[in-house]
mmCIF file of C-alpha atoms in Angstrom:
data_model
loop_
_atom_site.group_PDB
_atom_site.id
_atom_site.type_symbol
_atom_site.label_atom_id
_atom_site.label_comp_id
_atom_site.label_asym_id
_atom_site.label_seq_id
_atom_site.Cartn_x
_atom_site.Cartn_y
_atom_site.Cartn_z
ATOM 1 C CA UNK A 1 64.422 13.743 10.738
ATOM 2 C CA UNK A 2 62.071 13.801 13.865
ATOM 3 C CA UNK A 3 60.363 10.594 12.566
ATOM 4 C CA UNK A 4 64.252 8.953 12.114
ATOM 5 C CA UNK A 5 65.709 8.878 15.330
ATOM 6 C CA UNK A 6 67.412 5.685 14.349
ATOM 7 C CA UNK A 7 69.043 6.980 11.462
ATOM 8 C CA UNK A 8 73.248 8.240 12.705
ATOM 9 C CA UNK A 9 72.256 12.213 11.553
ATOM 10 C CA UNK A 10 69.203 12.402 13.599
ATOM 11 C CA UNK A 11 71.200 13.640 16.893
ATOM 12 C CA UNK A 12 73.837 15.567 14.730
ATOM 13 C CA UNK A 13 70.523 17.789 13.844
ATOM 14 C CA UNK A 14 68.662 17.675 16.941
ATOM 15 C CA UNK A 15 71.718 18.828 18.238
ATOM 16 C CA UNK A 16 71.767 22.292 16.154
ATOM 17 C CA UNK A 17 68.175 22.543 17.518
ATOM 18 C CA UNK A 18 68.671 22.524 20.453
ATOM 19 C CA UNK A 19 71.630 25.253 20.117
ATOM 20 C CA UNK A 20 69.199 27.191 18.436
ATOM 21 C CA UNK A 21 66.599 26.717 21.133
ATOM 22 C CA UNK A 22 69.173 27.697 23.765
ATOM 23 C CA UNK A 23 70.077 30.889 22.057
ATOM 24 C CA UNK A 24 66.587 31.518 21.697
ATOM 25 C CA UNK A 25 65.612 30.922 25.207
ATOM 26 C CA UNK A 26 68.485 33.474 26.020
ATOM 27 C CA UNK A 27 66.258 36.148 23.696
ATOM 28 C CA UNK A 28 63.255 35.004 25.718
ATOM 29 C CA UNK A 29 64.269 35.698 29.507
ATOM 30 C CA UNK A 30 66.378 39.148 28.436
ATOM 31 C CA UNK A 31 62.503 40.402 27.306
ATOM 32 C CA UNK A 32 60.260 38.642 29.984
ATOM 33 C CA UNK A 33 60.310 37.919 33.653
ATOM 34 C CA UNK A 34 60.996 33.777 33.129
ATOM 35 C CA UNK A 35 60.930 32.004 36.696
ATOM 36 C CA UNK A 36 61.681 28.698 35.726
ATOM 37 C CA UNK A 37 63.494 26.235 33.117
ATOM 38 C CA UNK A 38 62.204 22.923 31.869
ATOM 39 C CA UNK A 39 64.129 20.967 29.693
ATOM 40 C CA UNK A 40 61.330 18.580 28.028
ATOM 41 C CA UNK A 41 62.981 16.398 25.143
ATOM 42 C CA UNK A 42 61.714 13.442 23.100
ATOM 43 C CA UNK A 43 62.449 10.991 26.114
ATOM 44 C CA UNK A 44 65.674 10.115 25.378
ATOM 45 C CA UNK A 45 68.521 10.611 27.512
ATOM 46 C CA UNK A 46 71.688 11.434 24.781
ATOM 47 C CA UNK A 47 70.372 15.083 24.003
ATOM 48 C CA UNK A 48 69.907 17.102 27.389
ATOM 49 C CA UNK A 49 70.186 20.484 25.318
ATOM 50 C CA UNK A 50 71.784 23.427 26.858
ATOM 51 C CA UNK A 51 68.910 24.834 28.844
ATOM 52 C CA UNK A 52 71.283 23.655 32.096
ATOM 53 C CA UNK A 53 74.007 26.493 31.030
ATOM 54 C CA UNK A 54 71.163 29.115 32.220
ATOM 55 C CA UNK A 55 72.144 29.316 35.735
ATOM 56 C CA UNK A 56 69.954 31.200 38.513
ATOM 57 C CA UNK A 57 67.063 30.062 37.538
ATOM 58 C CA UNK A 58 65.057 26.451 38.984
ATOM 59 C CA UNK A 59 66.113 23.968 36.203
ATOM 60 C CA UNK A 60 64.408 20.665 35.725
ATOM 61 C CA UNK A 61 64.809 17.978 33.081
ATOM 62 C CA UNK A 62 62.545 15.352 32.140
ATOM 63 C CA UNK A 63 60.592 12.782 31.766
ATOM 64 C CA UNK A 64 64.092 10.796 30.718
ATOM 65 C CA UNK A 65 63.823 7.650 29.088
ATOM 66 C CA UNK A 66 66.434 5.689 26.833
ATOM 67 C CA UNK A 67 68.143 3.704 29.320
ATOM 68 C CA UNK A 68 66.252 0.598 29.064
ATOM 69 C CA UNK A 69 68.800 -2.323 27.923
ATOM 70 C CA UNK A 70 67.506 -5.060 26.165
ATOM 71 C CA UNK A 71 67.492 -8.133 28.072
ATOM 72 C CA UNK A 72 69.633 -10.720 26.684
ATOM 73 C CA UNK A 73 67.979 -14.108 28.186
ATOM 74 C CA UNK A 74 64.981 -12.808 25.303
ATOM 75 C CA UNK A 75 67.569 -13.340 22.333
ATOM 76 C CA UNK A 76 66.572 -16.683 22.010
ATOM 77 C CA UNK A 77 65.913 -17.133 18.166
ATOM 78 C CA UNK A 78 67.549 -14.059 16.828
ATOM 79 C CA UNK A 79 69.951 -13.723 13.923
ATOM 80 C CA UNK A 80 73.455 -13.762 15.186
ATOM 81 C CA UNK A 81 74.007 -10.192 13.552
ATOM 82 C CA UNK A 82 71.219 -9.067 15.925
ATOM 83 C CA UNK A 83 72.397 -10.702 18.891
ATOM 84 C CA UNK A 84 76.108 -9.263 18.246
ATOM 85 C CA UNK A 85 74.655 -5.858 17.275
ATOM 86 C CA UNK A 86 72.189 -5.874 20.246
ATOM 87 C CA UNK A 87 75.174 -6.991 23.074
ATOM 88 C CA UNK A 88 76.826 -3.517 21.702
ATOM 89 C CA UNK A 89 74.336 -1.625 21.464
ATOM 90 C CA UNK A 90 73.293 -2.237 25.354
ATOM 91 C CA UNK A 91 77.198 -2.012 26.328
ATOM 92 C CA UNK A 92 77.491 1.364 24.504
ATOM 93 C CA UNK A 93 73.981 2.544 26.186
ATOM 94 C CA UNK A 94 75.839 1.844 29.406
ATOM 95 C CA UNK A 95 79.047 3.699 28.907
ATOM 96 C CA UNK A 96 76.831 6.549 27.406
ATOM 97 C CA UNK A 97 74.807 7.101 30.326
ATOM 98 C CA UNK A 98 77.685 6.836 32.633
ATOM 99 C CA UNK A 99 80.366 9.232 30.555
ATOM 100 C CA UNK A 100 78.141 11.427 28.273
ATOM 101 C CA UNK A 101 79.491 14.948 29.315
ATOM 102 C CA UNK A 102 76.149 17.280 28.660
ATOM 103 C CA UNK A 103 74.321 14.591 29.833
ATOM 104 C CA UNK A 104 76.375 14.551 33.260
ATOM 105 C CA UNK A 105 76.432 18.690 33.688
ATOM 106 C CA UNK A 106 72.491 18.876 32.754
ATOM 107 C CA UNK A 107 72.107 15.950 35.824
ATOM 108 C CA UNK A 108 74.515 17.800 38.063
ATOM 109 C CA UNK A 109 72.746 21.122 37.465
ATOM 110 C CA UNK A 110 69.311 19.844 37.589
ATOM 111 C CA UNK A 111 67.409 21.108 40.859
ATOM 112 C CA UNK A 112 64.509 18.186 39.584
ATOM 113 C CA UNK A 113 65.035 15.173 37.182
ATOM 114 C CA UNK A 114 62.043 13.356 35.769
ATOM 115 C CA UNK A 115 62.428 9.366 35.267
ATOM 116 C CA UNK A 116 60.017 8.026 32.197
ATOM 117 C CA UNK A 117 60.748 4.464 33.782
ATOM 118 C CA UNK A 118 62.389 2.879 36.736
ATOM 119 C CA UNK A 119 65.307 2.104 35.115
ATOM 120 C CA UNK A 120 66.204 5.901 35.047
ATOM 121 C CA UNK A 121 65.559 5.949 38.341
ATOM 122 C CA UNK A 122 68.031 3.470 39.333
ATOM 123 C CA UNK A 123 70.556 4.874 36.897
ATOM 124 C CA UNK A 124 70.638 8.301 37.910
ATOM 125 C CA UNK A 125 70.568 7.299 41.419
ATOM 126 C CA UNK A 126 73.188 4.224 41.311
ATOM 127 C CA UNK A 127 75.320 6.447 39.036
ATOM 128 C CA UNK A 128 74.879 10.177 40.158
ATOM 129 C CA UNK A 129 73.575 9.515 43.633
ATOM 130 C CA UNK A 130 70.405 11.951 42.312
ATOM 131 C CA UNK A 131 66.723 11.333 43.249
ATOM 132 C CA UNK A 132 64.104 11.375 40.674
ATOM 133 C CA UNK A 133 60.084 11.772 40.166
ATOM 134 C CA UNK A 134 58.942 9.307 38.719
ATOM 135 C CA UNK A 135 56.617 10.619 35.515
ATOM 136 C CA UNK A 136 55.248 8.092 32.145
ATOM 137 C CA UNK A 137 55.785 10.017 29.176
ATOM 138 C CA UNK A 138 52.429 8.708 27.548
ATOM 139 C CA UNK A 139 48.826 9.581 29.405
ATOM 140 C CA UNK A 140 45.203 8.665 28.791
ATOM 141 C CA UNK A 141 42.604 11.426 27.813
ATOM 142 C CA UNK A 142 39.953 11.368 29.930
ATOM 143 C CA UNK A 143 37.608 12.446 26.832
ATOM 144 C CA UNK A 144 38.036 9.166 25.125
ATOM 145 C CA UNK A 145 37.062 6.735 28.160
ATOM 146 C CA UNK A 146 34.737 4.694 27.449
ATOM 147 C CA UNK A 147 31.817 3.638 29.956
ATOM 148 C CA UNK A 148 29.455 0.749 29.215
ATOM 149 C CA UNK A 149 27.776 -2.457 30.560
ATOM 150 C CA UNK A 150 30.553 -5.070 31.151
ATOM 151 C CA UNK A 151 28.744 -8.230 31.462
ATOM 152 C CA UNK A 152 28.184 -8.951 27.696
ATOM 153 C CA UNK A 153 31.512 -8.578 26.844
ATOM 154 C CA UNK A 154 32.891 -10.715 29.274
ATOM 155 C CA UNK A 155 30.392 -13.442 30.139
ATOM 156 C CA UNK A 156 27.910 -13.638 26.817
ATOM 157 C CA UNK A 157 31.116 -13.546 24.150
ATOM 158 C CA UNK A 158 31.016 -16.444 21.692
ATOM 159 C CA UNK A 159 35.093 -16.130 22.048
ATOM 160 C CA UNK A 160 38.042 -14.967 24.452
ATOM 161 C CA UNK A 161 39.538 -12.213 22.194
ATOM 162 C CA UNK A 162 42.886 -11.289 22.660
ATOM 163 C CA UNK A 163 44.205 -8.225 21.199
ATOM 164 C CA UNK A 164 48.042 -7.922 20.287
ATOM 165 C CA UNK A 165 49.026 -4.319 18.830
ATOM 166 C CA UNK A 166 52.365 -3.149 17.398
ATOM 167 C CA UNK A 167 55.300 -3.525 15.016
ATOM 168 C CA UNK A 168 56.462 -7.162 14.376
ATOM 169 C CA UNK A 169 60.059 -5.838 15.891
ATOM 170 C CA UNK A 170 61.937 -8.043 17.667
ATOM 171 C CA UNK A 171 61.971 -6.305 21.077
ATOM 172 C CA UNK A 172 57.999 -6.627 20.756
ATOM 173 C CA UNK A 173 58.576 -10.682 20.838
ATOM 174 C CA UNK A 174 55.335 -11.368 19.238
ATOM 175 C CA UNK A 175 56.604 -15.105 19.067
ATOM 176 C CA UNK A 176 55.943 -15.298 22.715
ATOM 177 C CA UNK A 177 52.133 -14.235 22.036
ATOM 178 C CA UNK A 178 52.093 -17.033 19.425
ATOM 179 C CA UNK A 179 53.849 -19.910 21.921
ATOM 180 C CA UNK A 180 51.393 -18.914 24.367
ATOM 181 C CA UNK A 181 48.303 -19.195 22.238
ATOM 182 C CA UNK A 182 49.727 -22.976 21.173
ATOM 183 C CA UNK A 183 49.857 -23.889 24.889
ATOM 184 C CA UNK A 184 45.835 -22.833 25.068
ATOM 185 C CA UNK A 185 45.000 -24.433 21.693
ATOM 186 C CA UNK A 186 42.502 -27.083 23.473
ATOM 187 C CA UNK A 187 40.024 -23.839 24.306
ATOM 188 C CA UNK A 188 38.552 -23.943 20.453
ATOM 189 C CA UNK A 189 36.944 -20.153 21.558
ATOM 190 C CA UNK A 190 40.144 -18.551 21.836
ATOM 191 C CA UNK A 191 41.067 -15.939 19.205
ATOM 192 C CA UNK A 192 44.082 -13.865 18.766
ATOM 193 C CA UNK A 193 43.741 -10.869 16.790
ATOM 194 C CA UNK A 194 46.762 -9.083 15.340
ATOM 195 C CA UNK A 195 47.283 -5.851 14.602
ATOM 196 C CA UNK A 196 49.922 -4.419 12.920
ATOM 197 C CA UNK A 197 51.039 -2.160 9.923
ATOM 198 C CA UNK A 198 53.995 -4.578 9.192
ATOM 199 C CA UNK A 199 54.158 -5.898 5.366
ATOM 200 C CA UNK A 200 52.797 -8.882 4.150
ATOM 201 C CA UNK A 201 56.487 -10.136 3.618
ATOM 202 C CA UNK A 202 57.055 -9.319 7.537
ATOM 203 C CA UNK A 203 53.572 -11.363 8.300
ATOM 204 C CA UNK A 204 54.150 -14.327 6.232
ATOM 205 C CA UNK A 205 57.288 -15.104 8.898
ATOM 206 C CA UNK A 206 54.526 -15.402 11.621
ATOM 207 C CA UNK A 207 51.686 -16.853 9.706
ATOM 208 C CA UNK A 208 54.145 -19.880 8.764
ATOM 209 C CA UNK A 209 55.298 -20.122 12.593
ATOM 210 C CA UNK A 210 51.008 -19.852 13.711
ATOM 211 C CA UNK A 211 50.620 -22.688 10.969
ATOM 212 C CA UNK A 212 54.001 -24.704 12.417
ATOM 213 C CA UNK A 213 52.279 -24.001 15.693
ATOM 214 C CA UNK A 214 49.030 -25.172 14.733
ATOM 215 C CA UNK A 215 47.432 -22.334 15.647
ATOM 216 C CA UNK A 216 46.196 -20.682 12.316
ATOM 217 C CA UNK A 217 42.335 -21.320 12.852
ATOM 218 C CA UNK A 218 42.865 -19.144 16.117
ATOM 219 C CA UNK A 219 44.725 -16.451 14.866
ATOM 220 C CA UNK A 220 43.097 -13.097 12.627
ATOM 221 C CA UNK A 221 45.360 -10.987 11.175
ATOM 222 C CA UNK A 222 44.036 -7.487 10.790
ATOM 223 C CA UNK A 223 46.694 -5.506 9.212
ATOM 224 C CA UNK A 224 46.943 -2.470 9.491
ATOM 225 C CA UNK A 225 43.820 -0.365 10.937
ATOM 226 C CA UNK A 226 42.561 2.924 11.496
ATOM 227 C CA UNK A 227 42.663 4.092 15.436
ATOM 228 C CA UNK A 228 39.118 4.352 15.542
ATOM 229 C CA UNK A 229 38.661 0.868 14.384
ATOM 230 C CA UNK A 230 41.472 -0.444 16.964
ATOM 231 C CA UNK A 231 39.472 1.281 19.466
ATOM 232 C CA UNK A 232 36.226 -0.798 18.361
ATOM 233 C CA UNK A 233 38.026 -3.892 18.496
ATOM 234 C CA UNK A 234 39.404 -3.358 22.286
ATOM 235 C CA UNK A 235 36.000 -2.767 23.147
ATOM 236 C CA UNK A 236 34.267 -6.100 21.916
ATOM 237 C CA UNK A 237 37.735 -8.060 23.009
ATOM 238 C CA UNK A 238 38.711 -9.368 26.976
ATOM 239 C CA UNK A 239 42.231 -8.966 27.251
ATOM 240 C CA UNK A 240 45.191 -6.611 25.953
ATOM 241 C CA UNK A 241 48.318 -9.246 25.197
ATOM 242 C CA UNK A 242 51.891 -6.740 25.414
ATOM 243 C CA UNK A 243 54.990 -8.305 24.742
ATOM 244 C CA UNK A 244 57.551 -6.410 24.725
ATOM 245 C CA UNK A 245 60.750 -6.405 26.645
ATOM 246 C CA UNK A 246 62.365 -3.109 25.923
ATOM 247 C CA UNK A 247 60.332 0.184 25.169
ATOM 248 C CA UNK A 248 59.861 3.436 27.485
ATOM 249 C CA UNK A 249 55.633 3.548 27.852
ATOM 250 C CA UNK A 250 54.248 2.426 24.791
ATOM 251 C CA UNK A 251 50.857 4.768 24.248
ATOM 252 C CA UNK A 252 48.758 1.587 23.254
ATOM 253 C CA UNK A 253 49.176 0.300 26.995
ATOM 254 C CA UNK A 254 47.028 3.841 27.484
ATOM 255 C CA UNK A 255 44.620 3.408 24.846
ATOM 256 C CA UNK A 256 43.964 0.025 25.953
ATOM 257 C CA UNK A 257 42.732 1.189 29.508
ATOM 258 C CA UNK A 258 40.994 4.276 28.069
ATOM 259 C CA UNK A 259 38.733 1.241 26.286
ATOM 260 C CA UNK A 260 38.435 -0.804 29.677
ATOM 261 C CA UNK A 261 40.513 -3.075 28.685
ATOM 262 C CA UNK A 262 42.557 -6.173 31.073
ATOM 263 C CA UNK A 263 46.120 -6.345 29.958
ATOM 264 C CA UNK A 264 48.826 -8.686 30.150
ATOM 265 C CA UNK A 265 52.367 -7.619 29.839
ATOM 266 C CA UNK A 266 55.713 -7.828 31.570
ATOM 267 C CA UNK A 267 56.695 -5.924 35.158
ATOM 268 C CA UNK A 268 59.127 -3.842 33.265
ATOM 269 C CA UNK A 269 59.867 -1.022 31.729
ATOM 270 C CA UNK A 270 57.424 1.922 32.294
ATOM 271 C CA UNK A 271 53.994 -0.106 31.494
ATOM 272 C CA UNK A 272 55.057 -2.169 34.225
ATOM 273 C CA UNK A 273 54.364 0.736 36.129
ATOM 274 C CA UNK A 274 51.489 1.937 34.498
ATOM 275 C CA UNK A 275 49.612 -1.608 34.700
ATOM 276 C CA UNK A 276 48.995 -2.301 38.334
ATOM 277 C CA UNK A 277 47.271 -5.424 40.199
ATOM 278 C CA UNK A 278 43.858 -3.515 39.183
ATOM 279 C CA UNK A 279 43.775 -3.240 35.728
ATOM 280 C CA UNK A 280 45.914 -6.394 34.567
ATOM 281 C CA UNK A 281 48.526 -8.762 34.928
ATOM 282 C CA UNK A 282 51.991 -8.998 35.223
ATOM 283 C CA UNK A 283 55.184 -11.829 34.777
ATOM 284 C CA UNK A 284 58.899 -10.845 35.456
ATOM 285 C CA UNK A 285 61.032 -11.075 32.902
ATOM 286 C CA UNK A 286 62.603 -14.143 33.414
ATOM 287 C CA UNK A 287 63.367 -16.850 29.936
ATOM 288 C CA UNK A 288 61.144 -16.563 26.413
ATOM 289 C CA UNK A 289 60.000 -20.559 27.468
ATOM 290 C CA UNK A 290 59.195 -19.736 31.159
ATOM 291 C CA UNK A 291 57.363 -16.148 30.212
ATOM 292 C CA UNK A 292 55.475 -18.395 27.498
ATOM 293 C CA UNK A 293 54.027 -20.478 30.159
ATOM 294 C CA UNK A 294 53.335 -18.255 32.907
ATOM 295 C CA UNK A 295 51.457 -16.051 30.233
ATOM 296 C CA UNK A 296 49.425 -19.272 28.965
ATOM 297 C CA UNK A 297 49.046 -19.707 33.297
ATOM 298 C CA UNK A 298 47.297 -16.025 33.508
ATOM 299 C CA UNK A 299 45.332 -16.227 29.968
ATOM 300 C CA UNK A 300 43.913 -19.865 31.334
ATOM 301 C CA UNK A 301 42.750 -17.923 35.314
ATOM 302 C CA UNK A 302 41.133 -15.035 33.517
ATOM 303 C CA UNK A 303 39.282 -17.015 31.125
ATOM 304 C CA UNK A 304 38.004 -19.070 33.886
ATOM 305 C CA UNK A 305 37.275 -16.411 35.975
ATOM 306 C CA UNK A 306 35.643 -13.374 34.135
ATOM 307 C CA UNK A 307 34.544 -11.784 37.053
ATOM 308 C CA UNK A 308 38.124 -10.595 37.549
ATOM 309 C CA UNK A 309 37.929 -9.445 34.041
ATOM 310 C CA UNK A 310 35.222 -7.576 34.604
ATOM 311 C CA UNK A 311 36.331 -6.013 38.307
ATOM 312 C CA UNK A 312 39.866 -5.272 36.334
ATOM 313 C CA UNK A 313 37.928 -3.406 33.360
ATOM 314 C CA UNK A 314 35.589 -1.082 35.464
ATOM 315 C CA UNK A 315 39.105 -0.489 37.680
ATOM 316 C CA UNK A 316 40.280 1.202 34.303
ATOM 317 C CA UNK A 317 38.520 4.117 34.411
ATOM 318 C CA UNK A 318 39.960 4.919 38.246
ATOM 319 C CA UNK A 319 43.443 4.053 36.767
ATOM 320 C CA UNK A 320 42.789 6.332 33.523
ATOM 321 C CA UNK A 321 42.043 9.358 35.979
ATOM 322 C CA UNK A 322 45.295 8.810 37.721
ATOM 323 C CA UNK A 323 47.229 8.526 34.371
ATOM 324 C CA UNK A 324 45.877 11.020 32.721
ATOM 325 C CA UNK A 325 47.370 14.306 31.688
ATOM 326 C CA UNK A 326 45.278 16.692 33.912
ATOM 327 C CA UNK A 327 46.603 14.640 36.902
ATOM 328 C CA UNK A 328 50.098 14.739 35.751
ATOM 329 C CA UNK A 329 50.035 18.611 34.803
ATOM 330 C CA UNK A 330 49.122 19.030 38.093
ATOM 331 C CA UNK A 331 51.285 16.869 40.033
ATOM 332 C CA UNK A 332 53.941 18.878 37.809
ATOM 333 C CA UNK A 333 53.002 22.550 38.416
ATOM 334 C CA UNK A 334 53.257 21.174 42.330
ATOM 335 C CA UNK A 335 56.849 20.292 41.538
ATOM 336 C CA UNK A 336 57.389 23.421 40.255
ATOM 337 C CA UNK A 337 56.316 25.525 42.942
ATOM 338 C CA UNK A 338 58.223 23.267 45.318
ATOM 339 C CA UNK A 339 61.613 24.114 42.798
ATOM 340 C CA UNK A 340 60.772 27.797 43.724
ATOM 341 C CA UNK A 341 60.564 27.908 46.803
ATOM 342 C CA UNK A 342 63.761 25.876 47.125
ATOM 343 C CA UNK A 343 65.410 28.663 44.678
ATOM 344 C CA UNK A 344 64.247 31.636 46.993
ATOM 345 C CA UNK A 345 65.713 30.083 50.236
ATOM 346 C CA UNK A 346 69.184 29.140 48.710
#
């Protein structure tokens, strides 16, 4: 059931879980000297557990994620089932994260609350007048950076390879990667490489809009490919196309700088964190034709300047250090001691 979370039983089970972890964690601090409780879920915000019920002990919950709405200017082209099902769905987020009663006590009780994304942030602020850390749930191992001699890549290439990764979902809005690659169409040395592990039914959909586009000759469809191989293919490519709207911190965004690559994406959601003015470019979410053009805008400055390229891929490694896990455990085990020493003077 982990790998189902959108099936309607996978919170009825994680739900026993966590009762069972709770009871569990009970056994635990009656047979060892426990200082401190941390709540650490799979992001999202509609199962808190029932950690928060152990009282006299620092409790903290996070990273939180799952509060991200989708933003309805970007339903432009949907079914109207999907549009009707995805208006609900954000309304019902909404009420959920205002009403949810675990979710409220394990807030209230909290003496530290991790947001996975600004969103959270705002939310449990706006709504429970609570300050957060602000934490990505996703980090770069410092073990797979990659170091090597930029100025091949960037100023010898025969093309401009653009790399766009992920599920052809419609909250990833590969359409807009398409549009954008038809406004660039008069640079013949642009290629847009796709990968995905979608079907060939799911691909045919976007081949025939590449070929309506007139875009086909520019466009290589991978498939699906092993993670080594996606790694290769970030390293001999200039730029890392996201676009998605609605997601917590998609890991790619990470793998993408541990392989020195420039990205593009929107400033939301928690990559918009992630990817500052150092490593890549950003556009606010604004309409699917205005994002279209002020992507095509960024794609046609880099290409003409690839010594930003280059300056943003040796900033990766920098950015990597400050993402990755060692400098978040420790940042954590900071906020820990700071939780007990709070605890000792109430």
């Amino acid at each position: 059931m982990c790998w189902n979370q959108g099936d309607w039983r996978f919170y009825y089970y994680y739900r026993k879980w966590q009762k069972r972890a709770f009871l569990k964690a009970l056994e635990i601090i009656d047979h060892y000297p426990i200082d401190l409780i941390h709540q650490l879920n799979m992001v999202g915000f509609r199962e808190p557990g029932y950690l928060y019920k152990i009282k006299d002990k620092p409790f903290i919950w996070g990273p939180i994620g799952g509060m991200n709405n989708f933003p309805e200017n970007y339903l432009q082209g949907a079914q109207l089932k999907f549009i009707l099902f995805t208006k609900l769905k954000n309304a019902i987020n909404l009420y959920q994260i205002k009403h949810l009663k675990r979710v409220r006590k394990a807030i209230e009780r909290a003496d530290c609350l991790i947001a996975a994304v600004p969103s959270v942030q705002y939310y449990l602020k706006e709504i429970y007048g609570r300050y957060s850390l602000l934490i990505s749930e996703t980090g770069c191992s410092l073990g797979r950076m990659v170091e090597f001699d930029e100025r091949d890549r960037f100023l010898n290439s025969e093309y401009f390879n653009i790399v766009w990764v992920g599920q052809l979902y419609f909250r990833k809005q590969f359409v807009l990667a398409l549009k954008t690659i038809a406004l660039l169409k008069a640079y013949k040395n642009i290629r847009l490489h796709i990968v995905t592990p979608a079907s060939e039914k799911e691909m045919s959909v976007y081949k025939k809009e590449a070929m309506n586009l007139d875009i086909s000759d520019l466009c290589v469809w991978h498939g699906k490919l092993p993670h080594d191989a996606v790694g290769k293919l970030m390293r001999q490519s200039q730029l890392f196309f996201f676009t998605s709207v609605v997601e917590e911190t998609s890991t790619v965004i990470l793998e993408a700088i541990e392989n020195a690559l420039p990205i593009l994406c929107f400033n939301t959601c928690g990559f918009g964190v992630v990817v500052d003015d150092s490593i890549g470019c950003k556009i606010e979410l604004s309409t699917p034709n205005r994002s279209v053009f002020e992507f095509a805008e960024c794609i046609r400055f880099l290409m003409e300047n690839p010594a930003k390229l280059i300056s943003m891929s040796k900033d990766c490694l920098s950015r990597s250090k400050m993402l990755s896990w060692k400098a978040k455990m420790e940042f954590l085990v900071k906020e820990y001691d700071k939780a007990l020493i709070s605890k000792k003077h109430e």
